[in-house]
Tab-separated table of C-alpha atoms and ligand atoms in Angstrom:
chain	number	residue	atom	x	y	z
A	318	MET	CA	-8.950	16.861	-16.954
A	319	THR	CA	-5.357	16.837	-17.831
A	320	PRO	CA	-4.174	14.442	-20.589
A	321	ARG	CA	-1.960	12.512	-17.975
A	322	THR	CA	-5.346	11.948	-15.738
A	323	GLN	CA	-7.276	10.864	-19.136
A	324	ILE	CA	-4.461	8.337	-19.761
A	325	ILE	CA	-4.553	7.172	-16.215
A	326	ARG	CA	-8.253	6.636	-16.196
A	327	ALA	CA	-8.439	5.068	-19.630
A	328	ASP	CA	-5.855	2.558	-18.564
A	329	ARG	CA	-7.626	1.825	-15.227
A	330	ASP	CA	-11.130	1.659	-17.043
A	331	GLN	CA	-9.590	-1.099	-19.488
A	332	ARG	CA	-8.301	-3.188	-16.546
A	333	PHE	CA	-11.700	-2.824	-14.726
A	334	ARG	CA	-13.860	-3.819	-17.720
A	335	HIS	CA	-12.875	-7.474	-17.415
A	336	GLN	CA	-12.175	-7.830	-13.645
A	337	GLU	CA	-14.072	-7.525	-10.533
A	338	ASN	CA	-13.546	-4.302	-8.512
A	339	PRO	CA	-10.388	-4.986	-6.518
A	340	PHE	CA	-12.074	-3.943	-3.272
A	341	GLU	CA	-14.912	-6.343	-3.625
A	342	GLY	CA	-12.198	-8.943	-4.483
A	343	MET	CA	-10.731	-7.860	-1.167
A	344	MET	CA	-13.941	-8.332	0.826
A	345	SER	CA	-14.698	-11.770	-1.023
A	346	ARG	CA	-11.209	-13.061	0.461
A	347	PHE	CA	-12.502	-11.498	3.818
A	348	ASP	CA	-15.826	-13.455	3.723
A	349	ASP	CA	-13.789	-16.768	2.932
A	350	ALA	CA	-11.375	-16.164	5.647
A	351	ALA	CA	-14.113	-15.240	8.297
A	352	ARG	CA	-16.206	-18.587	7.180
A	353	ARG	CA	-13.025	-20.751	7.623
A	354	LEU	CA	-12.447	-19.075	11.076
A	355	GLY	CA	-16.183	-19.829	12.007
A	356	LEU	CA	-16.364	-16.108	13.052
A	357	ASP	CA	-19.342	-15.299	15.498
A	358	PRO	CA	-21.895	-13.524	13.352
A	359	GLY	CA	-22.097	-10.775	15.738
A	360	LEU	CA	-18.224	-10.070	15.079
A	361	TYR	CA	-18.646	-10.686	11.650
A	362	SER	CA	-21.190	-7.924	11.239
A	363	ILE	CA	-19.125	-5.466	13.248
A	364	LEU	CA	-16.114	-6.189	11.254
A	365	ARG	CA	-18.275	-5.859	7.829
A	366	HIS	CA	-19.273	-2.280	9.017
A	367	PRO	CA	-17.121	0.691	8.860
A	368	GLU	CA	-16.817	2.589	12.316
A	369	LYS	CA	-17.057	6.209	10.963
A	370	GLN	CA	-17.447	7.788	7.529
A	371	LEU	CA	-17.235	11.582	7.222
A	372	THR	CA	-17.985	13.544	4.151
A	373	VAL	CA	-16.962	17.056	4.151
A	374	SER	CA	-17.336	20.079	1.603
A	375	VAL	CA	-14.133	21.552	0.735
A	376	PRO	CA	-14.346	25.236	-0.591
A	377	ILE	CA	-11.222	26.816	-1.830
A	378	THR	CA	-10.535	30.035	-3.782
A	379	ARG	CA	-9.007	29.032	-7.199
A	380	ASP	CA	-6.039	31.059	-8.716
A	381	ASN	CA	-8.492	32.806	-10.881
A	382	GLY	CA	-10.465	34.100	-7.822
A	383	GLN	CA	-13.577	31.761	-8.113
A	384	ILE	CA	-14.711	29.661	-5.350
A	385	GLU	CA	-14.818	25.872	-6.179
A	386	VAL	CA	-16.177	23.321	-3.649
A	387	PHE	CA	-14.437	19.934	-3.674
A	388	THR	CA	-15.831	16.795	-1.790
A	389	GLY	CA	-13.502	14.880	0.658
A	390	TYR	CA	-14.130	11.915	2.709
A	391	ARG	CA	-12.182	10.305	5.745
A	392	VAL	CA	-13.169	6.758	6.759
A	393	ILE	CA	-12.140	4.847	10.126
A	394	TYR	CA	-12.927	1.396	9.332
A	395	ASN	CA	-12.066	-0.204	12.685
A	396	SER	CA	-10.213	1.227	15.723
A	397	ALA	CA	-10.193	-1.573	17.958
A	398	ARG	CA	-6.557	-1.944	17.853
A	399	GLY	CA	-5.399	1.397	18.026
A	400	PRO	CA	-5.830	4.852	16.030
A	401	GLY	CA	-6.860	4.797	12.621
A	402	LYS	CA	-3.982	4.594	10.240
A	403	GLY	CA	-4.149	5.062	6.247
A	404	GLY	CA	-3.312	7.344	3.509
A	405	ILE	CA	-5.118	10.268	1.852
A	406	ARG	CA	-5.546	10.351	-1.849
A	407	PHE	CA	-6.366	13.245	-4.161
A	408	HIS	CA	-8.041	11.784	-7.290
A	409	PRO	CA	-11.020	12.395	-9.643
A	410	ASP	CA	-12.298	8.748	-9.291
A	411	VAL	CA	-12.441	8.864	-5.151
A	412	THR	CA	-15.706	7.498	-4.081
A	413	LEU	CA	-16.903	6.951	-0.521
A	414	ASP	CA	-17.106	3.059	-1.219
A	415	GLU	CA	-13.506	2.927	-2.490
A	416	VAL	CA	-12.199	4.926	0.338
A	417	THR	CA	-14.138	2.631	2.931
A	418	ALA	CA	-12.803	-0.496	1.180
A	419	LEU	CA	-9.245	1.011	1.241
A	420	ALA	CA	-9.803	1.705	4.925
A	421	ALA	CA	-10.807	-1.947	5.739
A	422	TRP	CA	-7.663	-3.032	3.807
A	423	MET	CA	-5.445	-1.099	6.228
A	424	ALA	CA	-7.058	-2.652	9.229
A	425	TRP	CA	-6.154	-5.977	7.959
A	426	LYS	CA	-2.737	-5.046	6.919
A	427	CYS	CA	-2.013	-3.599	10.279
A	428	ALA	CA	-3.090	-6.521	12.166
A	429	VAL	CA	-1.101	-8.831	9.851
A	430	VAL	CA	2.183	-7.239	10.941
A	431	ASN	CA	0.809	-6.779	14.539
A	432	ILE	CA	1.111	-3.166	14.917
A	433	PRO	CA	-1.092	-1.325	17.184
A	434	PHE	CA	-3.280	0.508	14.599
A	435	GLY	CA	-6.739	0.167	13.050
A	436	GLY	CA	-7.479	1.051	9.474
A	437	ALA	CA	-8.608	4.347	7.989
A	438	LYS	CA	-8.334	6.085	4.423
A	439	GLY	CA	-9.211	9.409	3.216
A	440	GLY	CA	-9.736	11.096	-0.232
A	441	VAL	CA	-10.599	14.263	-2.179
A	442	ILE	CA	-12.528	14.192	-5.373
A	443	CYS	CA	-10.027	16.395	-7.285
A	444	ASP	CA	-7.616	16.642	-10.188
A	445	PRO	CA	-4.461	17.565	-8.412
A	446	LEU	CA	-2.475	17.560	-11.674
A	447	SER	CA	-4.382	20.423	-12.928
A	448	MET	CA	-4.213	22.384	-9.680
A	449	SER	CA	-1.361	24.974	-8.643
A	450	PRO	CA	0.793	24.269	-5.756
A	451	GLY	CA	-1.255	27.147	-3.811
A	452	GLU	CA	-4.473	25.642	-4.856
A	453	LEU	CA	-3.391	22.209	-3.486
A	454	GLU	CA	-2.209	23.900	-0.334
A	455	ARG	CA	-5.616	25.324	0.269
A	456	LEU	CA	-7.339	22.152	-0.597
A	457	THR	CA	-5.259	20.362	1.754
A	458	ARG	CA	-5.693	22.686	4.868
A	459	ARG	CA	-9.430	23.158	4.170
A	460	TYR	CA	-9.788	19.415	4.127
A	461	THR	CA	-7.549	18.797	7.250
A	462	SER	CA	-9.721	21.383	9.037
A	463	GLY	CA	-12.974	19.512	7.955
A	464	ILE	CA	-11.723	16.199	9.214
A	465	MET	CA	-10.151	17.675	12.406
A	466	GLY	CA	-12.699	16.039	14.737
A	467	LEU	CA	-11.178	12.621	13.612
A	468	LEU	CA	-7.593	13.421	13.492
A	469	GLY	CA	-5.026	13.060	16.382
A	470	PRO	CA	-1.987	10.878	17.204
A	471	ASP	CA	-4.472	8.895	19.455
A	472	SER	CA	-7.202	8.634	16.967
A	473	ASP	CA	-6.338	8.697	13.308
A	474	VAL	CA	-3.035	9.302	11.723
A	475	PRO	CA	-2.909	9.846	7.977
A	476	ALA	CA	-0.046	9.231	5.495
A	477	PRO	CA	0.522	9.936	1.886
A	478	ASP	CA	-1.368	8.038	-0.705
A	479	VAL	CA	-1.959	8.457	-4.517
A	480	ASN	CA	-1.117	12.147	-5.448
A	481	THR	CA	-0.120	13.087	-2.036
A	482	ASN	CA	3.464	13.277	-0.660
A	483	GLU	CA	5.766	14.668	1.851
A	484	ARG	CA	4.720	18.152	1.258
A	485	VAL	CA	1.121	17.463	1.810
A	486	MET	CA	1.904	15.737	4.933
A	487	ALA	CA	3.762	18.691	6.191
A	488	TRP	CA	0.686	21.032	5.477
A	489	ILE	CA	-1.776	18.502	7.226
A	490	MET	CA	0.765	18.508	10.263
A	491	ASP	CA	0.786	22.363	10.212
A	492	THR	CA	-2.919	22.713	9.963
A	493	TYR	CA	-3.565	20.415	12.808
A	494	SER	CA	-0.949	21.886	14.959
A	495	MET	CA	-2.289	25.530	14.580
A	496	HIS	CA	-5.673	24.348	15.556
A	497	VAL	CA	-4.317	22.440	18.837
A	498	ARG	CA	-1.961	25.319	19.533
A	499	HIS	CA	1.343	23.052	19.700
A	500	THR	CA	3.255	21.114	17.337
A	501	VAL	CA	1.960	17.646	16.883
A	502	THR	CA	4.260	15.688	14.713
A	503	ALA	CA	2.770	12.376	15.567
A	504	VAL	CA	-0.532	13.326	13.668
A	505	VAL	CA	0.666	12.095	10.259
A	506	THR	CA	3.554	9.772	8.991
A	507	GLY	CA	5.337	10.224	5.754
A	508	LYS	CA	6.454	13.354	6.631
A	509	PRO	CA	9.889	15.098	5.604
A	510	VAL	CA	12.699	13.703	8.020
A	511	VAL	CA	13.531	17.215	9.144
A	512	MET	CA	10.206	17.659	10.768
A	513	GLY	CA	9.833	14.247	12.304
A	514	GLY	CA	9.678	11.759	9.607
A	515	SER	CA	11.600	8.533	9.825
A	516	LEU	CA	14.917	7.539	8.269
A	517	GLY	CA	14.292	4.349	6.115
A	518	ARG	CA	10.520	5.177	5.548
A	519	ARG	CA	11.119	5.782	1.508
A	520	GLU	CA	12.752	2.607	1.539
A	521	ALA	CA	10.487	0.528	3.783
A	522	THR	CA	7.993	-1.009	1.399
A	523	GLY	CA	10.412	-2.371	-1.071
A	524	ARG	CA	12.517	-3.641	1.871
A	525	GLY	CA	9.699	-5.353	3.224
A	526	CYS	CA	9.110	-6.966	-0.296
A	527	MET	CA	12.617	-8.068	-0.249
A	528	ILE	CA	12.602	-9.739	3.246
A	529	THR	CA	9.241	-11.607	2.733
A	530	THR	CA	10.540	-12.856	-0.510
A	531	ARG	CA	13.875	-14.031	1.070
A	532	SER	CA	11.676	-15.983	3.737
A	533	ALA	CA	9.503	-17.293	0.914
A	534	LEU	CA	12.498	-18.937	-0.957
A	535	ALA	CA	14.116	-20.324	2.159
A	536	ARG	CA	10.745	-21.996	2.705
A	537	LEU	CA	10.432	-23.471	-0.685
A	538	GLY	CA	14.232	-24.325	-0.801
A	539	ILE	CA	14.847	-22.002	-3.643
A	540	PRO	CA	18.547	-20.827	-3.568
A	541	LEU	CA	18.599	-16.877	-2.955
A	542	LYS	CA	21.634	-16.437	-4.929
A	543	GLY	CA	21.041	-16.174	-8.498
A	544	ALA	CA	17.418	-16.433	-8.077
A	545	ARG	CA	15.836	-14.838	-11.210
A	546	VAL	CA	13.336	-11.872	-10.653
A	547	ALA	CA	11.146	-9.963	-12.755
A	548	VAL	CA	9.554	-6.682	-11.687
A	549	GLN	CA	6.671	-4.788	-13.133
A	550	GLY	CA	6.407	-1.053	-11.970
A	551	PHE	CA	9.775	0.830	-11.296
A	552	GLY	CA	8.572	3.547	-8.940
A	553	ASN	CA	9.227	3.773	-5.061
A	554	VAL	CA	8.281	0.108	-4.356
A	555	GLY	CA	9.434	-1.576	-7.628
A	556	SER	CA	12.785	0.025	-7.789
A	557	ILE	CA	13.884	-0.253	-4.145
A	558	THR	CA	12.618	-4.038	-4.205
A	559	ALA	CA	14.763	-4.634	-7.428
A	560	MET	CA	17.817	-2.966	-5.804
A	561	LEU	CA	17.557	-4.580	-2.533
A	562	MET	CA	17.060	-7.965	-4.411
A	563	GLN	CA	20.003	-7.466	-6.286
A	564	GLN	CA	22.154	-6.571	-3.138
A	565	GLN	CA	20.975	-9.929	-2.019
A	566	GLY	CA	22.722	-11.670	-4.920
A	567	MET	CA	19.387	-12.247	-6.825
A	568	LYS	CA	19.262	-11.415	-10.510
A	569	VAL	CA	16.679	-8.985	-12.007
A	570	ILE	CA	16.287	-10.265	-15.563
A	571	ALA	CA	13.073	-8.213	-16.627
A	572	VAL	CA	11.767	-4.883	-15.390
A	573	SER	CA	9.196	-2.462	-16.898
A	574	ASP	CA	7.399	0.671	-16.047
A	575	HIS	CA	4.726	2.679	-17.885
A	576	THR	CA	6.986	3.879	-20.678
A	577	GLY	CA	8.387	0.447	-21.409
A	578	GLY	CA	10.591	-2.543	-20.218
A	579	VAL	CA	14.110	-4.248	-20.371
A	580	ALA	CA	15.232	-7.823	-20.164
A	581	ASN	CA	18.818	-9.234	-19.540
A	582	PRO	CA	19.385	-12.826	-18.682
A	583	ASP	CA	22.707	-11.974	-17.039
A	584	GLY	CA	20.817	-9.203	-14.915
A	585	VAL	CA	19.861	-5.840	-15.583
A	586	ASP	CA	22.249	-3.286	-13.748
A	587	ILE	CA	19.432	-1.780	-11.350
A	588	THR	CA	22.075	1.065	-10.356
A	589	SER	CA	22.331	2.259	-14.067
A	590	LEU	CA	18.567	1.710	-14.670
A	591	MET	CA	17.849	4.155	-11.772
A	592	ALA	CA	20.090	6.536	-12.943
A	593	HIS	CA	18.652	6.288	-16.490
A	594	VAL	CA	15.059	6.763	-15.001
A	595	VAL	CA	15.847	9.606	-13.076
A	596	LYS	CA	17.283	11.277	-16.289
A	597	ASN	CA	14.603	10.270	-18.922
A	598	LYS	CA	11.513	9.843	-16.820
A	599	GLY	CA	11.158	6.263	-17.490
A	600	ILE	CA	12.966	2.881	-18.570
A	601	ALA	CA	12.296	3.252	-22.463
A	602	GLY	CA	15.532	3.797	-24.283
A	603	PHE	CA	17.692	1.894	-21.515
A	604	LYS	CA	20.671	0.232	-23.274
A	605	GLY	CA	21.425	-2.324	-20.480
A	606	GLY	CA	19.511	-5.084	-22.228
A	607	ASP	CA	16.688	-5.966	-24.731
A	608	ALA	CA	13.494	-3.655	-25.005
A	609	ILE	CA	10.400	-5.604	-24.073
A	610	ASP	CA	6.691	-4.703	-23.726
A	611	LYS	CA	5.740	-3.277	-20.218
A	612	ASN	CA	3.425	-6.321	-19.446
A	613	GLU	CA	6.363	-8.883	-20.570
A	614	PRO	CA	7.765	-9.250	-16.954
A	615	LEU	CA	4.463	-10.882	-15.756
A	616	THR	CA	4.837	-13.833	-17.940
A	617	VAL	CA	8.507	-14.224	-18.398
A	618	ASP	CA	10.217	-17.416	-17.052
A	619	CYS	CA	11.767	-16.339	-13.747
A	620	ASP	CA	11.743	-17.569	-9.913
A	621	VAL	CA	10.151	-14.453	-8.534
A	622	LEU	CA	7.694	-11.946	-9.935
A	623	VAL	CA	7.210	-8.635	-8.103
A	624	PRO	CA	3.985	-6.940	-9.591
A	625	ALA	CA	4.710	-3.266	-8.100
A	626	ALA	CA	2.758	-1.082	-10.431
A	627	LEU	CA	-0.905	-1.282	-10.489
A	628	GLU	CA	-3.931	-3.451	-9.277
A	629	ASN	CA	-5.623	-6.170	-11.377
A	630	VAL	CA	-2.707	-7.018	-13.546
A	631	ILE	CA	-2.896	-10.658	-12.943
A	632	THR	CA	-6.244	-11.867	-14.040
A	633	ASP	CA	-8.087	-15.036	-15.154
A	634	GLU	CA	-6.894	-14.217	-18.545
A	635	ASN	CA	-3.085	-14.258	-18.068
A	636	ALA	CA	-2.834	-16.371	-14.869
A	637	ASP	CA	-2.161	-19.703	-16.769
A	638	ARG	CA	0.820	-17.912	-18.561
A	639	ILE	CA	2.701	-16.785	-15.312
A	640	ARG	CA	5.905	-18.857	-14.973
A	641	ALA	CA	7.210	-17.639	-11.668
A	642	LYS	CA	7.509	-19.907	-8.722
A	643	VAL	CA	6.810	-17.052	-6.199
A	644	ILE	CA	4.782	-13.918	-6.703
A	645	CYS	CA	5.617	-10.964	-4.257
A	646	GLU	CA	2.600	-8.642	-4.411
A	647	GLY	CA	4.495	-5.031	-3.931
A	648	ALA	CA	1.509	-3.254	-5.485
A	649	ASN	CA	-2.058	-3.187	-3.478
A	650	GLY	CA	-4.643	-5.876	-5.197
A	651	PRO	CA	-2.301	-7.111	-8.367
A	652	THR	CA	-4.288	-10.094	-8.316
A	653	ALA	CA	-7.819	-10.600	-9.183
A	654	ALA	CA	-9.702	-13.008	-6.927
A	655	ALA	CA	-10.475	-14.873	-10.226
A	656	ALA	CA	-6.967	-15.586	-10.546
A	657	ASP	CA	-6.061	-16.960	-7.103
A	658	GLU	CA	-7.399	-20.531	-7.951
A	659	ILE	CA	-5.524	-20.869	-11.394
A	660	LEU	CA	-2.280	-19.661	-9.623
A	661	ALA	CA	-2.891	-22.150	-6.874
A	662	GLY	CA	-3.425	-24.858	-9.334
A	663	LYS	CA	-0.121	-24.131	-10.687
A	664	GLY	CA	1.507	-24.272	-7.409
A	665	VAL	CA	2.619	-20.749	-7.498
A	666	PHE	CA	3.460	-19.462	-3.992
A	667	VAL	CA	1.843	-15.998	-3.393
A	668	ILE	CA	3.090	-13.770	-0.778
A	669	PRO	CA	-0.015	-11.596	-0.589
A	670	ASP	CA	-0.214	-7.590	-0.683
A	671	ILE	CA	-1.461	-7.271	2.987
A	672	LEU	CA	1.691	-9.028	4.055
A	673	ALA	CA	4.332	-8.349	1.296
A	674	ASN	CA	3.922	-4.461	1.185
A	675	ALA	CA	3.346	-3.931	4.812
A	676	GLY	CA	6.799	-2.734	5.408
A	677	GLY	CA	5.722	0.977	4.576
A	678	VAL	CA	2.976	1.216	7.129
A	679	THR	CA	5.572	-0.684	9.754
A	680	VAL	CA	7.997	1.929	9.199
A	681	SER	CA	5.172	4.725	9.599
A	682	TYR	CA	4.342	2.941	12.976
A	683	PHE	CA	8.123	3.648	13.919
A	684	GLU	CA	7.677	7.244	12.944
A	685	TRP	CA	4.712	7.550	15.041
A	686	VAL	CA	6.559	5.846	17.948
A	687	GLN	CA	9.618	8.165	17.443
A	688	ASP	CA	7.534	11.354	17.194
A	689	ARG	CA	5.820	10.463	20.286
A	690	GLY	CA	9.053	9.645	22.101
A	691	GLY	CA	10.766	12.497	20.892
A	692	TYR	CA	13.581	10.306	20.204
A	693	PHE	CA	14.822	9.423	16.830
A	694	TRP	CA	16.514	5.997	15.665
A	695	ASP	CA	19.338	5.702	13.128
A	696	GLU	CA	18.581	4.027	9.721
A	697	ASP	CA	20.222	0.690	10.888
A	698	THR	CA	17.946	0.431	13.841
A	699	VAL	CA	14.954	1.100	11.803
A	700	ASN	CA	15.920	-1.534	9.306
A	701	GLN	CA	16.799	-3.946	11.871
A	702	ARG	CA	13.321	-3.611	13.718
A	703	LEU	CA	11.638	-3.763	10.257
A	704	GLU	CA	13.507	-6.942	9.484
A	705	ARG	CA	12.315	-8.392	12.630
A	706	ILE	CA	8.686	-7.548	12.071
A	707	MET	CA	8.566	-8.787	8.600
A	708	GLU	CA	10.172	-12.147	9.391
A	709	ARG	CA	7.956	-12.770	12.264
A	710	ALA	CA	4.825	-11.783	10.385
A	711	PHE	CA	5.748	-14.061	7.274
A	712	ALA	CA	6.249	-16.990	9.701
A	713	GLU	CA	3.095	-16.405	11.556
A	714	VAL	CA	1.097	-16.299	8.296
A	715	ALA	CA	3.029	-19.539	6.916
A	716	ALA	CA	2.142	-21.128	10.265
A	717	MET	CA	-1.529	-20.386	9.794
A	718	ALA	CA	-1.470	-21.697	6.313
A	719	ASP	CA	0.100	-24.751	7.439
A	720	LYS	CA	-2.348	-25.204	10.271
A	721	HIS	CA	-5.295	-24.712	8.074
A	722	GLN	CA	-3.893	-26.134	4.643
A	723	VAL	CA	-4.777	-22.725	3.032
A	724	SER	CA	-2.962	-20.288	0.834
A	725	MET	CA	-0.776	-17.672	2.295
A	726	ARG	CA	-3.464	-15.161	1.228
A	727	THR	CA	-6.319	-16.801	2.956
A	728	ALA	CA	-4.171	-17.324	6.018
A	729	SER	CA	-2.943	-13.608	6.279
A	730	TYR	CA	-6.677	-12.681	6.250
A	731	MET	CA	-7.703	-15.282	8.624
A	732	LEU	CA	-4.684	-14.193	11.047
A	733	SER	CA	-5.610	-10.452	10.734
A	734	ILE	CA	-9.366	-10.917	11.099
A	735	ASP	CA	-8.684	-13.194	14.174
A	736	ARG	CA	-6.648	-10.391	15.668
A	737	VAL	CA	-9.183	-7.698	15.056
A	738	ALA	CA	-12.060	-9.958	16.431
A	739	GLU	CA	-10.230	-11.012	19.432
A	740	VAL	CA	-9.573	-7.352	20.682
A	741	HIS	CA	-13.462	-6.858	20.045
A	742	ARG	CA	-14.118	-9.953	22.089
A	743	LEU	CA	-12.072	-8.878	25.061
A	744	ARG	CA	-13.291	-5.209	25.002
A	745	GLY	CA	-16.897	-6.128	24.731
A	746	LEU	CA	-19.606	-3.964	23.527
A	747	TYR	CA	-19.891	-0.435	25.270
A	748	ALA	CA	-23.167	0.311	26.607
B	922	LIG	P1	4.690	5.032	-7.953
B	922	LIG	O1	3.976	5.938	-8.549
B	922	LIG	O2	6.349	5.349	-7.096
B	922	LIG	O3	5.345	3.849	-8.998
B	922	LIG	C1	4.537	3.078	-10.061
B	922	LIG	C2	5.492	2.577	-10.865
B	922	LIG	O4	4.342	1.794	-11.913
B	922	LIG	C3	5.727	3.649	-11.978
B	922	LIG	O5	7.248	3.017	-12.388
B	922	LIG	C4	5.328	3.421	-13.157
B	922	LIG	O6	5.780	3.851	-14.490
B	922	LIG	C5	4.765	2.048	-13.157
B	922	LIG	N1	3.487	1.694	-14.047
B	922	LIG	C6	2.317	2.511	-14.165
B	922	LIG	N2	1.702	1.870	-15.229
B	922	LIG	C7	2.373	0.827	-15.499
B	922	LIG	C8	2.046	-0.106	-16.573
B	922	LIG	N3	0.984	-0.036	-17.231
B	922	LIG	N4	2.917	-1.003	-16.681
B	922	LIG	C9	4.037	-1.102	-16.107
B	922	LIG	N5	4.549	-0.214	-15.089
B	922	LIG	C10	3.474	0.797	-14.850
B	922	LIG	O7	4.028	4.080	-6.934
B	922	LIG	P2	4.616	3.141	-5.516
B	922	LIG	O8	4.581	4.035	-4.496
B	922	LIG	O9	5.818	2.455	-6.121
B	922	LIG	O10	3.421	2.192	-5.406
B	922	LIG	C11	3.286	1.163	-6.456
B	922	LIG	C12	2.078	0.181	-5.871
B	922	LIG	O11	2.609	-0.278	-4.507
B	922	LIG	C13	0.604	0.715	-5.862
B	922	LIG	O12	-0.206	-0.226	-5.854
B	922	LIG	C14	0.845	1.252	-4.139
B	922	LIG	O13	-0.401	1.194	-3.675
B	922	LIG	C15	1.633	0.141	-3.609
B	922	LIG	N6	1.963	0.494	-2.316
B	922	LIG	C16	2.894	1.443	-2.137
B	922	LIG	C17	3.532	1.627	-0.944
B	922	LIG	C18	4.426	2.641	-0.743
B	922	LIG	O14	5.159	2.998	0.427
B	922	LIG	N7	5.058	3.593	-1.692
B	922	LIG	C19	2.929	1.012	0.188
B	922	LIG	C20	2.236	-0.095	0.120
B	922	LIG	C21	1.593	-0.318	-1.393
């Protein structure tokens, strides 16, 4: 294990000691929503079981000439609404249970924004940070060949996840295309733009966070201009969300990453901070405000809190210290289920992850549509269509919340479970 992997695992273990597994948290919310919907027990059983789970051995030749065998998984949780959709992660802690739960999460997320995909996820147990580019390529290609039976633009469409990126998607697309003897760009999303990726994909998750937050502020009657924002995490999601919120006239007063944080009551200049992070590999040392602890944005006095780093950062231990009026969950699972009630009691309006960060999978859907049509859209078109889908999804979840007098989180699960269940109802059972 590399030192960086050790740090990541220690950090994660520490967070997990005090809290439930985030995926169990997700399934407990699923159960609550299913109960409120009065879901038919047969349909409940169908939705509680993964459709397909594949385990593959992935033998590769390491650079030292030795053969090593890795284990990989691909799970299609549900394909009633369309092909499986979900990322592939390379990580030492990957388990079949985790991949299955993440696949279920994708099924609900795609249904919330009403895009025609089911839910899937994949993973390989490995330490990618200790592997050479050649070893990673061999691992990716052999894993892809192992899961070939599931993959395809009409059956299962992977995307990047933890420790996989555009480069890995290009290898998957190439391996699949070599097997079927012609180029199939639509078999993965999150590809480089030159080979069928979509403009606007990189910014899509942050853009979705900004759009749903804007809708939340309008609903609550909080003026957008001057609204004070705190952001934890300054990677893809956190930095783009901060930048787009600033462009809307909001004021980012506190922001942090794994190296530290910065606070400025007059607003942190996000463009300068981005340049600083590129140069220094982190926020620490940035001079445009006061240095703060990496966890401070969570409890700072603000209008909007965007947790955009890790899961389980808002827990029953710190929820009563949260002072934000709105939480926009950029990360997956940043709020432990045990904290939901505390936040509700304080009147905090939570935009749940399966809605707030669904902008990424929505533009992945656009990428798949563009690849299949062979006709590519300009960035404005991508952004306008994303805006329409995110605004509509927010309004539909809010209407469900009003109708059933439940939180936005419960409403988002109710909406998505109902949509998946309805398709099962209409399709009936085959043989
Ligand atoms: P990323 O790796 O680009 O960024 C993660 C950021 O979190 C980094 O700035 C890192 O420094 C920071 N961080 C790590 N540990 C921290 C700590 N202890 N305190 C404060 N900051 C810390 O990842 P990303 O793509 O931005 O993803 C962030 C979250 O959003 C993840 O939960 C991911 O699953 C979720 N998400 C991402 C996308 C996407 O399109 N990228 C889509 C949906 C959900």
